Short mmCIF file of C-alpha atoms in Angstrom, two decimals:
data_model
loop_
_atom_site.label_atom_id
_atom_site.label_comp_id
_atom_site.label_asym_id
_atom_site.label_seq_id
_atom_site.Cartn_x
_atom_site.Cartn_y
_atom_site.Cartn_z
CA MET A 405 -182.84 -27.79 119.61
CA ASP A 406 -183.00 -25.55 116.55
CA ALA A 407 -182.31 -26.87 112.90
CA LEU A 408 -179.69 -25.05 111.01
CA ASN A 409 -178.64 -25.50 107.24
CA HIS A 410 -175.52 -27.31 106.73
CA ILE A 411 -173.27 -26.97 103.49
CA ALA A 412 -169.66 -28.08 103.16
CA GLY A 413 -169.14 -29.11 106.56
CA ALA A 414 -170.34 -25.95 108.26
CA ASP A 415 -173.88 -25.03 110.04
CA ARG A 416 -175.48 -22.02 108.28
CA ALA A 417 -178.39 -19.65 109.57
CA ALA A 418 -180.91 -18.21 107.26
CA GLN A 419 -179.30 -15.34 105.07
CA ASP A 420 -181.73 -12.87 106.74
CA ASN A 421 -181.48 -14.65 110.20
CA THR A 422 -185.05 -15.68 109.97
CA TRP A 423 -186.24 -18.50 112.26
CA ILE A 424 -189.47 -20.33 112.01
CA ASP A 425 -191.06 -22.27 114.47
CA SER A 426 -191.89 -26.05 114.29
CA ILE A 427 -195.31 -26.82 115.72
CA ASP A 428 -196.50 -29.64 117.78
CA PRO A 429 -199.83 -30.90 116.05
CA ALA A 430 -200.87 -32.38 119.32
CA THR A 431 -200.92 -28.94 121.12
CA GLY A 432 -200.44 -26.65 118.35
CA ALA A 433 -197.44 -25.06 120.43
CA ALA A 434 -193.85 -24.28 119.28
CA ILE A 435 -191.16 -26.99 120.00
CA ALA A 436 -188.12 -25.41 118.49
CA ARG A 437 -186.97 -23.46 115.28
CA TYR A 438 -185.64 -24.09 112.08
CA ALA A 439 -183.38 -21.71 109.74
CA PRO A 440 -184.76 -21.64 106.36
CA GLY A 441 -182.80 -21.83 103.35
CA ASP A 442 -183.14 -19.90 99.89
CA THR A 443 -182.23 -20.64 96.20
CA GLU A 444 -178.88 -19.25 96.59
CA MET A 445 -178.04 -21.68 99.52
CA ALA A 446 -179.74 -24.52 97.65
CA GLU A 447 -177.31 -23.87 94.76
CA GLU A 448 -174.28 -23.43 96.94
CA ALA A 449 -175.09 -26.81 98.43
CA ALA A 450 -175.34 -28.50 95.13
CA ALA A 451 -171.99 -27.04 94.19
CA ALA A 452 -170.26 -28.30 97.45
CA ALA A 453 -171.80 -31.76 97.03
CA SER A 454 -170.27 -31.72 93.37
CA ARG A 455 -166.86 -30.84 94.47
CA ALA A 456 -167.06 -33.72 97.15
CA PHE A 457 -168.08 -35.98 94.63
CA PHE A 458 -165.54 -34.98 92.13
CA ASP A 459 -162.43 -34.07 94.19
CA THR A 460 -162.46 -36.54 97.13
CA THR A 461 -162.24 -40.37 96.90
CA TRP A 462 -165.78 -40.64 98.60
CA SER A 463 -167.35 -42.43 95.41
CA SER A 464 -164.50 -45.02 95.16
CA ASP A 465 -163.99 -45.95 98.69
CA ALA A 466 -166.88 -48.52 99.08
CA ARG A 467 -165.23 -49.55 102.50
CA LEU A 468 -165.44 -46.29 103.85
CA ARG A 469 -168.90 -45.80 102.92
CA GLU A 470 -169.84 -49.11 104.33
CA GLY A 471 -168.11 -48.07 107.89
CA ILE A 472 -169.88 -44.76 107.91
CA LEU A 473 -173.54 -46.23 107.37
CA ARG A 474 -172.87 -48.78 109.98
CA ARG A 475 -171.79 -46.33 112.45
CA PHE A 476 -174.81 -44.08 111.43
CA ALA A 477 -177.11 -47.13 112.30
CA ASP A 478 -175.17 -47.60 115.62
CA ARG A 479 -175.55 -43.94 116.52
CA LEU A 480 -179.36 -43.86 115.73
CA GLU A 481 -179.82 -47.37 117.82
CA ALA A 482 -177.94 -45.39 120.76
CA ARG A 483 -180.15 -42.29 120.53
CA SER A 484 -183.31 -44.21 119.99
CA ASP A 485 -185.18 -42.94 123.08
CA GLU A 486 -184.48 -39.18 122.38
CA LEU A 487 -185.08 -39.63 118.82
CA VAL A 488 -188.40 -41.43 119.01
CA ALA A 489 -189.46 -38.63 121.48
CA LEU A 490 -188.64 -35.85 119.08
CA LEU A 491 -190.50 -37.69 116.30
CA SER A 492 -193.69 -37.92 118.22
CA LEU A 493 -193.48 -34.56 119.10
CA GLU A 494 -192.73 -32.86 115.94
CA ASN A 495 -194.75 -35.35 113.73
CA GLY A 496 -197.46 -36.25 116.12
CA LYS A 497 -196.94 -39.91 115.73
CA LEU A 498 -197.73 -42.33 118.74
CA LYS A 499 -194.70 -43.67 120.65
CA HIS A 500 -195.01 -47.09 119.09
CA GLU A 501 -195.32 -45.82 115.62
CA ALA A 502 -192.37 -43.53 116.16
CA LYS A 503 -190.19 -46.34 117.51
CA GLY A 504 -191.28 -48.48 114.43
CA GLU A 505 -189.99 -45.77 112.31
CA LEU A 506 -186.76 -45.58 113.78
CA ILE A 507 -186.46 -49.29 113.82
CA SER A 508 -186.89 -49.30 110.03
CA ALA A 509 -184.60 -46.69 109.25
CA ILE A 510 -181.75 -48.48 111.36
CA SER A 511 -182.83 -51.46 109.43
CA GLU A 512 -182.15 -49.51 105.92
CA ALA A 513 -178.89 -47.93 107.12
CA ARG A 514 -177.53 -51.52 108.10
CA PHE A 515 -178.76 -53.27 104.99
CA TYR A 516 -177.26 -50.66 102.69
CA ALA A 517 -173.96 -50.85 104.65
CA GLY A 518 -173.77 -54.31 103.33
CA VAL A 519 -174.54 -53.71 100.21
CA ALA A 520 -172.08 -50.90 99.58
CA ARG A 521 -169.22 -53.52 99.46
CA VAL A 522 -170.74 -55.85 96.98
CA PRO A 523 -169.22 -55.54 93.54
CA HIS A 524 -172.05 -54.78 90.86
CA GLY A 525 -170.07 -54.93 87.85
CA ARG A 526 -169.30 -57.65 85.51
CA SER A 527 -167.06 -58.48 82.33
CA SER A 528 -167.17 -60.93 79.45
CA GLU A 529 -164.96 -61.64 76.29
CA VAL A 530 -167.52 -60.64 73.56
CA ILE A 531 -165.32 -61.32 70.64
CA PRO A 532 -162.07 -63.14 70.56
CA GLY A 533 -159.47 -60.89 71.94
CA GLY A 534 -162.09 -58.09 72.89
CA LEU A 535 -162.98 -57.63 76.62
CA SER A 536 -166.21 -55.65 77.59
CA ILE A 537 -166.20 -54.28 81.13
CA LEU A 538 -169.69 -53.12 82.65
CA SER A 539 -169.00 -51.05 85.60
CA ARG A 540 -171.54 -49.74 87.99
CA GLU A 541 -170.51 -46.08 89.20
CA ALA A 542 -172.28 -43.44 91.39
CA ALA A 543 -174.60 -41.15 89.36
CA GLY A 544 -173.14 -37.95 91.09
CA VAL A 545 -174.90 -35.46 93.53
CA ALA A 546 -178.37 -36.58 94.68
CA ALA A 547 -181.21 -34.12 95.92
CA ILE A 548 -183.38 -35.95 98.11
CA ILE A 549 -186.70 -34.24 98.94
CA VAL A 550 -188.09 -35.67 102.18
CA PRO A 551 -191.81 -35.47 103.20
CA TRP A 552 -193.08 -34.94 106.48
CA ASN A 553 -195.39 -37.97 107.11
CA ALA A 554 -192.29 -40.57 107.78
CA PRO A 555 -189.47 -38.22 108.08
CA VAL A 556 -187.10 -40.57 109.32
CA THR A 557 -187.57 -43.65 107.23
CA LEU A 558 -188.34 -41.84 104.29
CA LEU A 559 -185.29 -39.96 104.59
CA VAL A 560 -182.96 -42.87 105.38
CA ARG A 561 -184.48 -45.26 102.82
CA SER A 562 -183.17 -42.80 100.05
CA LEU A 563 -180.02 -41.40 101.71
CA ALA A 564 -178.41 -44.79 102.51
CA PRO A 565 -178.77 -46.32 99.06
CA ALA A 566 -177.35 -42.87 97.63
CA LEU A 567 -174.46 -43.15 99.92
CA ALA A 568 -173.92 -46.84 99.41
CA ALA A 569 -173.94 -46.19 95.62
CA GLY A 570 -171.33 -43.50 96.30
CA CYS A 571 -173.32 -40.32 95.61
CA THR A 572 -173.04 -36.91 97.60
CA VAL A 573 -176.25 -35.60 98.63
CA VAL A 574 -178.42 -32.29 99.21
CA ILE A 575 -181.01 -33.15 101.71
CA LYS A 576 -184.46 -30.73 101.86
CA PRO A 577 -186.51 -31.62 104.58
CA ALA A 578 -190.18 -30.92 104.83
CA ASN A 579 -190.89 -27.75 106.86
CA GLN A 580 -193.12 -29.43 109.31
CA THR A 581 -190.38 -32.08 110.25
CA ALA A 582 -186.94 -30.17 110.10
CA LEU A 583 -186.03 -30.80 113.55
CA ILE A 584 -186.18 -34.50 113.58
CA ASN A 585 -184.55 -34.59 110.04
CA ARG A 586 -181.42 -32.85 111.33
CA ALA A 587 -181.37 -34.91 114.70
CA ILE A 588 -181.01 -37.93 112.51
CA LEU A 589 -178.35 -36.25 110.15
CA ASP A 590 -176.46 -35.17 113.12
CA ALA A 591 -175.85 -38.92 113.64
CA LEU A 592 -174.17 -39.09 110.49
CA LEU A 593 -172.38 -35.83 110.54
CA ALA A 594 -170.86 -37.07 113.94
CA ASP A 595 -168.61 -39.34 111.90
CA PRO A 596 -165.27 -37.61 111.78
CA GLU A 597 -164.18 -39.71 108.66
CA ILE A 598 -167.13 -38.15 106.16
CA PRO A 599 -165.49 -35.88 103.64
CA LYS A 600 -167.10 -32.34 104.01
CA GLY A 601 -169.70 -31.61 101.32
CA VAL A 602 -170.80 -35.13 101.04
CA ILE A 603 -173.79 -34.41 103.18
CA ASN A 604 -175.43 -31.01 102.86
CA ILE A 605 -179.07 -29.70 104.36
CA VAL A 606 -181.00 -26.87 103.08
CA ASN A 607 -184.36 -26.42 104.91
CA GLU A 608 -187.18 -24.91 103.45
CA ARG A 609 -190.10 -22.37 104.05
CA GLY A 610 -192.01 -22.64 100.90
CA THR A 611 -191.02 -24.36 97.52
CA GLU A 612 -188.08 -22.38 96.29
CA VAL A 613 -185.45 -24.63 97.56
CA GLY A 614 -186.92 -27.69 95.96
CA GLN A 615 -187.36 -25.81 92.78
CA ALA A 616 -183.63 -24.78 92.78
CA LEU A 617 -182.34 -28.29 93.36
CA VAL A 618 -184.63 -29.85 90.55
CA ALA A 619 -183.21 -27.23 88.01
CA SER A 620 -179.63 -27.10 89.05
CA SER A 621 -176.96 -28.58 86.77
CA ASN A 622 -174.87 -29.77 89.58
CA VAL A 623 -177.55 -31.98 90.73
CA HIS A 624 -177.77 -35.38 88.84
CA VAL A 625 -180.47 -37.32 90.72
CA ILE A 626 -183.76 -36.35 92.34
CA SER A 627 -185.11 -38.46 94.91
CA PHE A 628 -188.77 -37.36 95.89
CA THR A 629 -191.55 -38.93 98.08
CA GLY A 630 -194.76 -37.00 97.75
CA SER A 631 -197.72 -36.32 95.69
CA SER A 632 -198.13 -37.43 92.09
CA ARG A 633 -198.99 -33.61 91.18
CA THR A 634 -195.65 -32.66 92.47
CA GLY A 635 -193.82 -35.48 90.92
CA LYS A 636 -195.23 -34.49 87.57
CA ALA A 637 -194.11 -30.90 88.15
CA ILE A 638 -190.41 -32.29 88.99
CA MET A 639 -190.55 -34.49 85.77
CA VAL A 640 -191.30 -31.17 83.80
CA ALA A 641 -188.57 -29.05 85.86
CA ALA A 642 -185.85 -31.91 85.63
CA ALA A 643 -186.33 -32.27 81.79
CA PRO A 644 -183.77 -29.43 80.65
CA THR A 645 -181.06 -31.09 82.47
CA MET A 646 -182.20 -34.75 81.85
CA LYS A 647 -181.82 -35.80 85.65
CA ARG A 648 -182.34 -39.18 86.86
CA LEU A 649 -185.57 -39.57 88.67
CA SER A 650 -186.59 -41.65 91.84
CA LEU A 651 -190.26 -40.61 92.59
CA GLU A 652 -192.31 -42.82 94.82
CA LEU A 653 -195.93 -40.55 94.56
CA GLY A 654 -199.54 -40.97 95.52
CA GLY A 655 -201.45 -43.90 96.03
CA LYS A 656 -205.08 -45.12 96.63
CA SER A 657 -204.51 -48.50 98.02
CA PRO A 658 -207.44 -51.07 97.90
CA ALA A 659 -207.79 -53.69 100.59
CA ILE A 660 -209.77 -56.40 98.88
CA VAL A 661 -211.83 -58.60 101.03
CA PHE A 662 -213.39 -62.05 100.08
CA PRO A 663 -216.13 -63.99 101.88
CA ASP A 664 -213.54 -66.73 102.97
CA ALA A 665 -211.46 -64.41 104.81
CA ASP A 666 -210.76 -64.42 108.52
CA LEU A 667 -213.05 -61.61 109.26
CA GLU A 668 -211.76 -60.70 112.59
CA ARG A 669 -208.18 -60.84 111.08
CA ALA A 670 -209.30 -58.89 108.13
CA VAL A 671 -210.94 -55.87 110.33
CA ALA A 672 -207.67 -55.49 112.40
CA GLU A 673 -205.54 -55.33 109.42
CA LEU A 674 -207.96 -53.16 107.43
CA THR A 675 -208.22 -50.73 110.57
CA PHE A 676 -204.15 -50.97 111.13
CA GLY A 677 -203.42 -50.61 107.44
CA ALA A 678 -205.82 -47.66 107.11
CA LEU A 679 -205.45 -45.64 110.24
CA SER A 680 -201.93 -46.07 111.21
CA VAL A 681 -200.15 -42.40 111.09
CA ALA A 682 -203.82 -41.07 110.97
CA GLY A 683 -204.06 -42.51 107.29
CA GLN A 684 -201.34 -40.06 106.30
CA PHE A 685 -199.20 -42.64 104.28
CA CYS A 686 -199.23 -43.39 100.71
CA MET A 687 -199.64 -47.12 101.24
CA CYS A 688 -202.52 -46.68 103.57
CA ALA A 689 -205.66 -48.89 102.98
CA SER A 690 -207.50 -46.10 101.63
CA ARG A 691 -210.30 -48.05 99.86
CA PHE A 692 -212.01 -51.17 101.22
CA LEU A 693 -213.26 -53.43 98.48
CA VAL A 694 -215.77 -56.14 100.23
CA HIS A 695 -217.44 -58.81 98.51
CA ARG A 696 -221.12 -58.57 98.93
CA ASP A 697 -221.70 -61.71 100.75
CA VAL A 698 -219.95 -60.14 103.95
CA GLN A 699 -220.53 -56.62 103.07
CA ASN A 700 -223.08 -56.10 106.17
CA GLU A 701 -221.06 -58.03 108.73
CA LEU A 702 -217.78 -56.27 107.90
CA LYS A 703 -219.57 -52.95 107.35
CA ARG A 704 -220.87 -53.44 111.12
CA ARG A 705 -217.50 -54.38 112.55
CA LEU A 706 -215.58 -51.85 110.86
CA ALA A 707 -217.97 -49.04 111.95
CA GLU A 708 -217.58 -50.48 115.49
CA ARG A 709 -213.83 -50.53 115.35
CA PHE A 710 -213.55 -46.93 113.91
CA ALA A 711 -215.93 -45.40 116.42
CA ALA A 712 -214.28 -46.70 119.35
CA LEU A 713 -210.88 -45.82 118.28
CA ARG A 714 -209.07 -43.61 120.82
CA VAL A 715 -207.75 -40.72 119.29
CA GLY A 716 -205.42 -38.53 121.12
CA PRO A 717 -201.73 -37.61 121.67
CA ALA A 718 -198.72 -39.52 121.98
CA SER A 719 -198.12 -38.51 125.63
CA ASN A 720 -201.41 -40.67 126.49
CA ALA A 721 -200.52 -44.25 126.41
CA GLU A 722 -204.17 -45.06 125.57
CA SER A 723 -204.17 -43.25 122.39
CA GLN A 724 -204.68 -45.56 119.31
CA MET A 725 -204.46 -42.62 116.54
CA GLY A 726 -202.60 -39.36 116.74
CA PRO A 727 -203.47 -35.94 115.20
CA VAL A 728 -203.06 -35.11 111.58
CA ILE A 729 -199.77 -32.92 110.79
CA ASP A 730 -201.45 -29.42 111.15
CA GLU A 731 -204.62 -27.47 111.29
CA ALA A 732 -204.55 -26.71 107.61
CA ASN A 733 -204.54 -30.52 106.74
CA ARG A 734 -207.49 -30.84 109.36
CA GLN A 735 -209.52 -28.06 108.04
CA ARG A 736 -209.05 -29.47 104.56
CA LEU A 737 -210.23 -33.06 105.46
CA LEU A 738 -213.29 -31.66 107.50
CA GLY A 739 -214.32 -30.02 104.21
CA LEU A 740 -214.15 -33.26 102.46
CA ILE A 741 -216.16 -34.89 105.51
CA ARG A 742 -218.82 -32.35 105.25
CA GLY A 743 -219.45 -33.06 101.31
CA ALA A 744 -219.09 -36.86 101.62
CA HIS A 745 -222.81 -37.19 101.97
CA GLN A 746 -223.02 -35.98 98.05
CA ASP A 747 -220.98 -39.22 97.00
CA GLY A 748 -222.07 -41.82 99.55
CA GLU A 749 -223.41 -42.74 102.74
CA LEU A 750 -221.57 -41.86 106.04
CA ILE A 751 -221.20 -45.00 108.04
CA VAL A 752 -218.96 -43.18 110.47
CA SER A 753 -218.61 -39.54 110.38
CA GLY A 754 -215.22 -37.77 111.57
CA ARG A 755 -215.23 -35.13 113.98
CA PRO A 756 -212.73 -32.58 115.40
CA LEU A 757 -211.63 -33.00 118.90
CA GLU A 758 -211.76 -29.84 121.19
CA GLY A 759 -208.54 -28.35 122.25
CA ASN A 760 -205.29 -26.81 120.24
CA GLY A 761 -204.33 -30.08 118.70
CA SER A 762 -205.07 -31.06 115.24
CA PHE A 763 -207.13 -34.13 116.00
CA LEU A 764 -209.84 -35.84 113.69
CA THR A 765 -211.59 -39.15 114.36
CA PRO A 766 -211.77 -41.41 111.46
CA THR A 767 -214.45 -41.30 108.88
CA LEU A 768 -215.89 -44.48 106.85
CA VAL A 769 -218.09 -43.53 103.87
CA SER A 770 -219.82 -46.20 101.58
CA VAL A 771 -219.60 -45.18 97.90
CA ASP A 772 -221.15 -46.92 94.84
CA ASN A 773 -219.65 -44.74 92.34
CA PRO A 774 -216.07 -45.50 91.50
CA GLY A 775 -215.48 -42.17 89.64
CA SER A 776 -216.35 -40.11 93.11
CA HIS A 777 -213.34 -38.08 94.07
CA LEU A 778 -213.58 -39.73 97.31
CA VAL A 779 -212.47 -42.82 95.53
CA GLN A 780 -210.37 -41.21 92.72
CA ASP A 781 -208.17 -38.75 94.94
CA GLU A 782 -205.46 -39.50 97.23
CA LEU A 783 -206.97 -37.84 100.55
CA PHE A 784 -204.09 -38.23 102.73
CA GLY A 785 -206.04 -38.68 106.19
CA PRO A 786 -208.31 -40.94 108.16
CA ILE A 787 -211.35 -40.94 105.55
CA ILE A 788 -211.85 -44.55 104.10
CA THR A 789 -214.32 -45.51 101.46
CA PHE A 790 -216.24 -48.87 101.50
CA GLU A 791 -216.99 -50.38 98.17
CA THR A 792 -218.48 -54.00 97.14
CA PHE A 793 -217.96 -56.40 94.39
CA ALA A 794 -219.31 -59.51 93.44
CA SER A 795 -216.53 -61.35 91.71
CA GLU A 796 -212.94 -61.31 91.21
CA GLU A 797 -213.17 -59.67 87.86
CA GLU A 798 -215.26 -56.75 89.34
CA ALA A 799 -213.00 -56.57 92.20
CA LEU A 800 -209.99 -56.48 89.73
CA ARG A 801 -212.01 -53.78 87.73
CA LYS A 802 -212.69 -51.50 90.80
CA ALA A 803 -209.11 -52.03 92.02
CA HIS A 804 -207.97 -50.72 88.96
CA ALA A 805 -210.22 -47.60 88.65
CA THR A 806 -207.77 -45.17 89.64
CA VAL A 807 -204.68 -43.69 88.10
CA TYR A 808 -202.48 -45.31 90.96
CA GLY A 809 -200.73 -48.47 91.47
CA LEU A 810 -198.76 -48.14 94.58
CA ALA A 811 -200.08 -51.12 96.91
CA ALA A 812 -203.00 -53.50 97.17
CA SER A 813 -203.87 -56.07 99.95
CA VAL A 814 -206.05 -59.15 99.33
CA HIS A 815 -207.80 -61.05 102.18
CA THR A 816 -208.87 -64.64 101.59
CA SER A 817 -208.20 -68.08 103.18
CA ASN A 818 -207.87 -69.44 99.44
CA LEU A 819 -203.97 -68.86 98.68
CA GLU A 820 -204.57 -70.06 95.35
CA ARG A 821 -206.95 -67.13 94.91
CA GLY A 822 -204.62 -64.90 96.44
CA HIS A 823 -201.73 -65.49 94.43
CA ARG A 824 -204.02 -65.35 91.31
CA MET A 825 -205.29 -62.08 92.43
CA ALA A 826 -201.66 -60.55 93.25
CA ARG A 827 -200.46 -61.75 89.48
CA ARG A 828 -203.19 -59.51 88.10
CA LEU A 829 -203.34 -56.59 90.17
CA ARG A 830 -201.16 -53.87 88.77
CA PHE A 831 -199.58 -52.44 92.24
CA GLY A 832 -195.98 -52.29 93.08
CA THR A 833 -196.79 -54.14 96.41
CA VAL A 834 -199.37 -56.71 97.31
CA TRP A 835 -199.87 -58.18 100.56
CA LEU A 836 -201.74 -61.33 101.13
CA ASN A 837 -203.82 -61.36 104.45
CA CYS A 838 -202.22 -58.23 105.93
CA HIS A 839 -201.50 -54.72 104.89
CA ARG A 840 -198.66 -52.23 105.22
CA ARG A 841 -195.67 -54.49 105.91
CA GLN A 842 -192.20 -53.02 104.30
CA PHE A 843 -188.84 -54.24 104.72
CA ALA A 844 -185.22 -53.06 103.78
CA GLU A 845 -184.54 -55.98 101.63
CA ALA A 846 -187.86 -55.81 99.70
CA GLU A 847 -188.34 -53.32 96.80
CA VAL A 848 -191.25 -51.05 96.72
CA GLY A 849 -192.54 -48.62 93.96
CA GLY A 850 -195.59 -47.92 92.10
CA PHE A 851 -197.15 -48.35 88.73
CA GLY A 852 -199.09 -45.83 86.83
CA GLU A 853 -199.00 -42.43 88.40
CA SER A 854 -197.54 -43.67 91.45
CA GLY A 855 -194.13 -43.25 90.45
CA LEU A 856 -190.81 -44.28 88.82
CA GLY A 857 -188.00 -46.40 90.12
CA ARG A 858 -187.79 -48.65 93.31
CA LEU A 859 -186.78 -47.98 96.87
CA HIS A 860 -185.56 -50.64 99.37
CA GLY A 861 -183.72 -53.94 98.20
CA VAL A 862 -180.71 -54.16 96.13
CA GLU A 863 -182.49 -52.49 93.39
CA GLY A 864 -183.06 -49.40 95.45
CA LEU A 865 -179.33 -48.70 94.60
CA SER A 866 -180.39 -48.35 90.80
CA ASP A 867 -181.72 -44.98 90.67
CA PHE A 868 -178.46 -43.61 92.22
CA MET A 869 -175.99 -45.59 89.80
CA GLU A 870 -174.86 -45.46 86.06
CA THR A 871 -173.75 -48.14 83.93
CA LYS A 872 -170.28 -47.72 81.97
CA HIS A 873 -169.11 -49.92 79.14
CA THR A 874 -165.31 -50.12 78.74
CA PHE A 875 -164.00 -52.24 76.03
CA LEU A 876 -160.64 -53.67 75.61
CA GLN A 877 -159.22 -55.13 72.35
CA HIS A 878 -156.25 -56.98 73.75
CA SER A 879 -155.20 -58.70 70.84
#
C-alpha cells in the first residue's frame, strides 16, 4: 500500500507527484511508497482542521467522539494480523513486539473512548447569589508529530486523548514509518460519522512540515515525542503563537540493582528493559547502576546474556532482537562503539551482522566517569553502560547525574528501600523489580529535560484542553 496525505476528507498526492520508498530495515528493500507533503500542504491541513473545529459539532458531541474511538479500537483489533505484519516490516520490530504495541494502542483508544463521556467541569456558589462555572473545553487544533520507534502506540496515545477532548488534528508521521501510520489512521477514517477535516495527515520528507505546523496560527497544541534537542527547538518556534505543548522527550533511564535483588530476575528485566526494540525507546534501561557487592556476578551474567542474544529479522521466530531503524543509525552507533574504549571497558562489543539489513548486536560498556558522553547522551540503540555504587546516596547521586528524568527502575527484595528510592528519584516513572511497563490508565512524562506534560491516564487529556470560568450573578 502507498501512503497518501489526507486533508479535509480527501487523499492528496505530493504537489510535484514525488513518491519516496519506505524501506524494510531487515533487508534494505523497498516495501511501498509514501507521498511527501510540504509547507503549503501543512498550512492547508491546519486550516481544514480549524474549520472542522469551529464549524462542526465535533468539539461539543462527546457521545459521537466516544463511539468513533470505540469503533476505531474495534477496527484495529479486527485487522490486527495485517497491522502487526506491516509494523514488523516497516519498523523492523519482532512480531511479539509489534503485537504488544498494537495491543497497547487498542487499549489507549478504548480507555479514552470511555473518558470522552466523563464530565470534567464543576460549579460552586462562590459568593451569595454568585455562581462560578468551570468548564473544560477542547483547546482547538492539535498537531501530532509522531516518531518512528513506536509509531502505533505513540500515535494513538496522543491521538486518542486529543479526539476524546474534542480537538481536531493534523498528524505528521515520521518518514521511516509513514505506511503503518496511514494504515492505522485508515481504521479511523473508515468511520462514516467522523466529520471531514477532523483527521488530517501530512507526510514528511525532511523537517519543513513539522516546522510549518509548529509555526501555524491555526494550530493550538503541539504533541511531540522525540529528542530533547528537537523539543527545545519546538519550544522556541512555538513561542510567538504561545501554543500549548505536550513534549515527551529524551531519557537516560537508570536501572538500579541492590545486592539483595533476585539477580536472575534482575538480569531478565534489565535485558528486556535495555534491548527491547533494539534499545530504540526513550524509557529503555540505558544505564545499569549496580551495587559493588554484586558487580562481578551481575557483569558476568549480563555479558553472557548479551553475547548470546539472537539478533535477526522478525521473519525468524528465533530472533530475540531486531535491526535498528536504518543504516544511517547503525553507522552512528558503530562510531560510538569504536570510540567506547576511550570512556570505559568494553564488556561486550557490538558488531554489525552481514547482509543488507541494519542489524547490530548489543554492547555493554563499563564506565566509571558519570560525565562520559556514553552516560550523558541518549544513544538510542543497543549500547548500555554499566556503573557501580556503594550506597543509596551514591546510587541517587549517579542516577541524577544527567539532565534527563523520564524513567528509572529499582531492583531490591526490600520493598521499604524500593519505595524510599522511588520517592527520592526525580523521574516521571519509577518501576520496582521490573522495567518498561506502561498502561493506558497510568500517566507518564518526564522531569528536567525529558519533557512537559503527561500522556496516558485521565491527566493525558489536560494538554488538549482549556479551562474556562463563567460567572453568573443571579441575585
